[in-house]
CSV table of C-alpha atoms in Angstrom, one decimal:
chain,number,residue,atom,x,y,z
A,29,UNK,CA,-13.4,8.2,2.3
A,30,UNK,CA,-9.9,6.4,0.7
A,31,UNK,CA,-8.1,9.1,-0.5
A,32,UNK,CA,-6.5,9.3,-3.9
A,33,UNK,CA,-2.6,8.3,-2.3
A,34,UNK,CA,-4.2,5.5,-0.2
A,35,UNK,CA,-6.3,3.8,-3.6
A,36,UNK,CA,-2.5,4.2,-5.1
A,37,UNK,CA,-0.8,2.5,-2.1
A,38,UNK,CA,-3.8,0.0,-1.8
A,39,UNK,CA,-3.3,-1.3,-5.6
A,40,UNK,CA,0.8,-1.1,-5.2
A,41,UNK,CA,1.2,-3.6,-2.5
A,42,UNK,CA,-1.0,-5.9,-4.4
A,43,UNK,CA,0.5,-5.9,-7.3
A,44,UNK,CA,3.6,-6.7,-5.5
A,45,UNK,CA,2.1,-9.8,-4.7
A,46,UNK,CA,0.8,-10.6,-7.9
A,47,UNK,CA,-2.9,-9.4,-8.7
A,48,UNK,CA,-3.3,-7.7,-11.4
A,49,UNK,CA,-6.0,-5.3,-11.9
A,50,UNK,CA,-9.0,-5.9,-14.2
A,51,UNK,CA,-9.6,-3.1,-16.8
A,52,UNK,CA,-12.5,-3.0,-19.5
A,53,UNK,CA,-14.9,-4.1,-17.1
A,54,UNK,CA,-13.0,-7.6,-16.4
A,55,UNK,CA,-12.0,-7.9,-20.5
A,56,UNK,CA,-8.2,-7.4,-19.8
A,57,UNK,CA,-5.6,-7.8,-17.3
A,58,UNK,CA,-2.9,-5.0,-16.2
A,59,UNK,CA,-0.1,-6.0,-13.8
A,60,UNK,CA,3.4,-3.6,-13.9
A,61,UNK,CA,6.5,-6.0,-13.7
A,62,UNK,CA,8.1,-3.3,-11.5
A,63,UNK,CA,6.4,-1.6,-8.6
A,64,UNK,CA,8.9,0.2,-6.9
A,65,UNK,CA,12.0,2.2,-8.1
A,66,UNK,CA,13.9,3.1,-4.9
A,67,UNK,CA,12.1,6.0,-3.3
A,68,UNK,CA,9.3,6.1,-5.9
A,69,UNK,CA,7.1,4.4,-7.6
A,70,UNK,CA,8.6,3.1,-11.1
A,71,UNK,CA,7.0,4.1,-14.4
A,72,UNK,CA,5.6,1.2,-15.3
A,73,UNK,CA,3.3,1.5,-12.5
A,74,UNK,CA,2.3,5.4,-13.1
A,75,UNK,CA,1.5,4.0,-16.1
A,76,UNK,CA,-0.8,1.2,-15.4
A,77,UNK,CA,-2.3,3.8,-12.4
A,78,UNK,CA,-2.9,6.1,-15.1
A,79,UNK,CA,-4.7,4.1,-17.5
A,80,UNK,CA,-6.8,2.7,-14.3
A,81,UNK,CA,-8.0,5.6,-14.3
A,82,UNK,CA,-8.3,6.7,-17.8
A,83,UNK,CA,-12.4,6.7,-18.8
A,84,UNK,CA,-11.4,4.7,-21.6
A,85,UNK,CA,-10.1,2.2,-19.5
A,86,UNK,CA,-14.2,1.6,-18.2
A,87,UNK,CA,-14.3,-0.4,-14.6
A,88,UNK,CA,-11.4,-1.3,-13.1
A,89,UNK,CA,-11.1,-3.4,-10.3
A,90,UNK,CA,-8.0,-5.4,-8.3
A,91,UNK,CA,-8.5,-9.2,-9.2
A,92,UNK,CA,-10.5,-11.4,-6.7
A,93,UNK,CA,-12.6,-8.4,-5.5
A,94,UNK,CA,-16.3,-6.9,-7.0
A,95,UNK,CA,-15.6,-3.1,-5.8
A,96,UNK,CA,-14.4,-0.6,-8.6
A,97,UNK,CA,-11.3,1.7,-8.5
A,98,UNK,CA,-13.9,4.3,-8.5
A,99,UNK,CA,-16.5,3.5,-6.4
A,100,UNK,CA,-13.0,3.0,-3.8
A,101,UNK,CA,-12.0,6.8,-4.5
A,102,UNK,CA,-16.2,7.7,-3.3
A,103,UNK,CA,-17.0,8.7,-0.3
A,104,UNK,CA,-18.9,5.1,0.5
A,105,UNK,CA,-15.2,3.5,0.4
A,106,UNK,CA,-12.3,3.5,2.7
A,107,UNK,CA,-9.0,1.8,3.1
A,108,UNK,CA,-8.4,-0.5,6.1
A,109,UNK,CA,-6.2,-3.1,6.9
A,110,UNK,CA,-7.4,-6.6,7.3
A,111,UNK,CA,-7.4,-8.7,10.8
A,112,UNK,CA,-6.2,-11.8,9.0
A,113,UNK,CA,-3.0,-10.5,7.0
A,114,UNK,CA,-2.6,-6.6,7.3
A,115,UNK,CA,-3.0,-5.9,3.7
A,116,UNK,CA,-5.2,-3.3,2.7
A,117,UNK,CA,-8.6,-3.9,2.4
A,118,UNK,CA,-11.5,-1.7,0.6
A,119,UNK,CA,-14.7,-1.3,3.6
A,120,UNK,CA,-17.7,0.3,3.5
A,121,UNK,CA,-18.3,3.8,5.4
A,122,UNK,CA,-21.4,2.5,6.3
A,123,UNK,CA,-22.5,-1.3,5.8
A,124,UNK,CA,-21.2,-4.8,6.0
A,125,UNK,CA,-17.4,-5.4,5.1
A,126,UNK,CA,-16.6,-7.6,2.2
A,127,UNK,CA,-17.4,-10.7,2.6
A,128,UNK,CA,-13.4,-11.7,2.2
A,129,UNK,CA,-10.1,-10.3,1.3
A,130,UNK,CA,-8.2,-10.5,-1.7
A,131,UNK,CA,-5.7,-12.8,-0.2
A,132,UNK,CA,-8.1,-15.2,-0.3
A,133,UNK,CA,-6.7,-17.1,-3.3
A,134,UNK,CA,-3.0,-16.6,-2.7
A,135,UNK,CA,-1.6,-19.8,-1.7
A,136,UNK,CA,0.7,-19.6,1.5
A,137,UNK,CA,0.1,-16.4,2.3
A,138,UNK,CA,0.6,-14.7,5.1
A,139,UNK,CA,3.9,-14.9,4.9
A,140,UNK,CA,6.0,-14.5,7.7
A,141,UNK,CA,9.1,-15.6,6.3
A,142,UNK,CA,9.0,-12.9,3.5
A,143,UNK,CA,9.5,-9.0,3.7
A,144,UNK,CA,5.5,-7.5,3.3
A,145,UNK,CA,4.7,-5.5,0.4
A,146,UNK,CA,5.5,-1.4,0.8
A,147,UNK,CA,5.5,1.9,-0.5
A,148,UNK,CA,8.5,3.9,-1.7
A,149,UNK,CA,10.7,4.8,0.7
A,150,UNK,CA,12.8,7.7,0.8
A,151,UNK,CA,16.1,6.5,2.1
A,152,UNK,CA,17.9,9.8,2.6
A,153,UNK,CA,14.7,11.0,5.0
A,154,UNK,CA,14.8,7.4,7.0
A,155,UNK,CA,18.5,7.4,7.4
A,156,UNK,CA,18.3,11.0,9.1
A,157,UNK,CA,15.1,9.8,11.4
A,158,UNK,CA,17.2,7.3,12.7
A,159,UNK,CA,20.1,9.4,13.2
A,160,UNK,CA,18.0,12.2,15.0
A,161,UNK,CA,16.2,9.3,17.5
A,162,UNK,CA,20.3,7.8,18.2
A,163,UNK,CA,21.1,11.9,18.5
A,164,UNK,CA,18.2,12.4,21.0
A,165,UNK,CA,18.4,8.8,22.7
A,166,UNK,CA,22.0,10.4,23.1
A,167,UNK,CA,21.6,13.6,24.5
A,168,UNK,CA,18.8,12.3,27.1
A,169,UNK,CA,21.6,10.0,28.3
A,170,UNK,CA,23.5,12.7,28.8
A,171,UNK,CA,21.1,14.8,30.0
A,172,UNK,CA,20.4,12.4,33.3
A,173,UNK,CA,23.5,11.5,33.9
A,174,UNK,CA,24.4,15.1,33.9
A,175,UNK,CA,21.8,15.3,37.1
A,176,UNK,CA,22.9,12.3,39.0
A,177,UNK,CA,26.4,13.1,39.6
């Protein structure tokens, strides 16, 4: 089963290409023009994730697919990355996979030259991972050299 975050992170990287997400079963069109806000997810966005999932807002579902923002947060659905571009992709638990992802109509992509769609990042944690792999990468050095001599 997809949980909650990953539906959230699965509908973020696709907007940052571009889809939008169909509300009132297919009647309108929701797309945030930002997605990310440093090491969060801007407003706009929590606020076109809220109305997706608003009841009033009926079925909702990421352009160029047939699977509901619901039926992804069921237990039938799960999140997986696809073989062709490593976006995510909604599978079955049990069943055939869709038939095709929704990259399907995005013109030159994948994109190799461009940085991939992501989540927020926190850039105060990251900085301090990297500092405590150099610190450790460090003291190991130190460590065997201490035992050669």
């Amino acid at each position: 089963m997809a949980s909650h975050d990953r539906v959230k992170q699965y509908i973020a990287y696709w907007f940052q290409l571009g889809k939008k997400v169909l509300i009132r079963n297919g009647q309108e069109a929701v797309k945030p023009q930002v997605v990310l806000l440093g090491d969060r997810y801007s407003q706009d966005f929590e606020s076109c994730w809220q109305q997706i999932l608003s009841s009033g807002s009926g079925d909702c579902f990421l352009e160029g697919t047939h699977q509901t923002i619901a039926e992804l947060l069921s237990p039938e659905w799960d999140i997986s990355d696809c073989a062709r571009c490593s976006m995510p992709i909604p599978s079955r638990v049990k069943g055939m996979p869709p038939s095709c992802c929704p990259c399907f109509d995005l013109p030159h992509w994948p994109d190799t030259e461009k940085p991939l769609p992501r989540s927020p990042i926190n850039n105060k944690s990251y900085l301090l991972g990297i500092c405590e792999r150099l610190f450790n990468k460090k003291e190991n050095i130190t460590t065997h050299s201490h035992y050669s001599e």
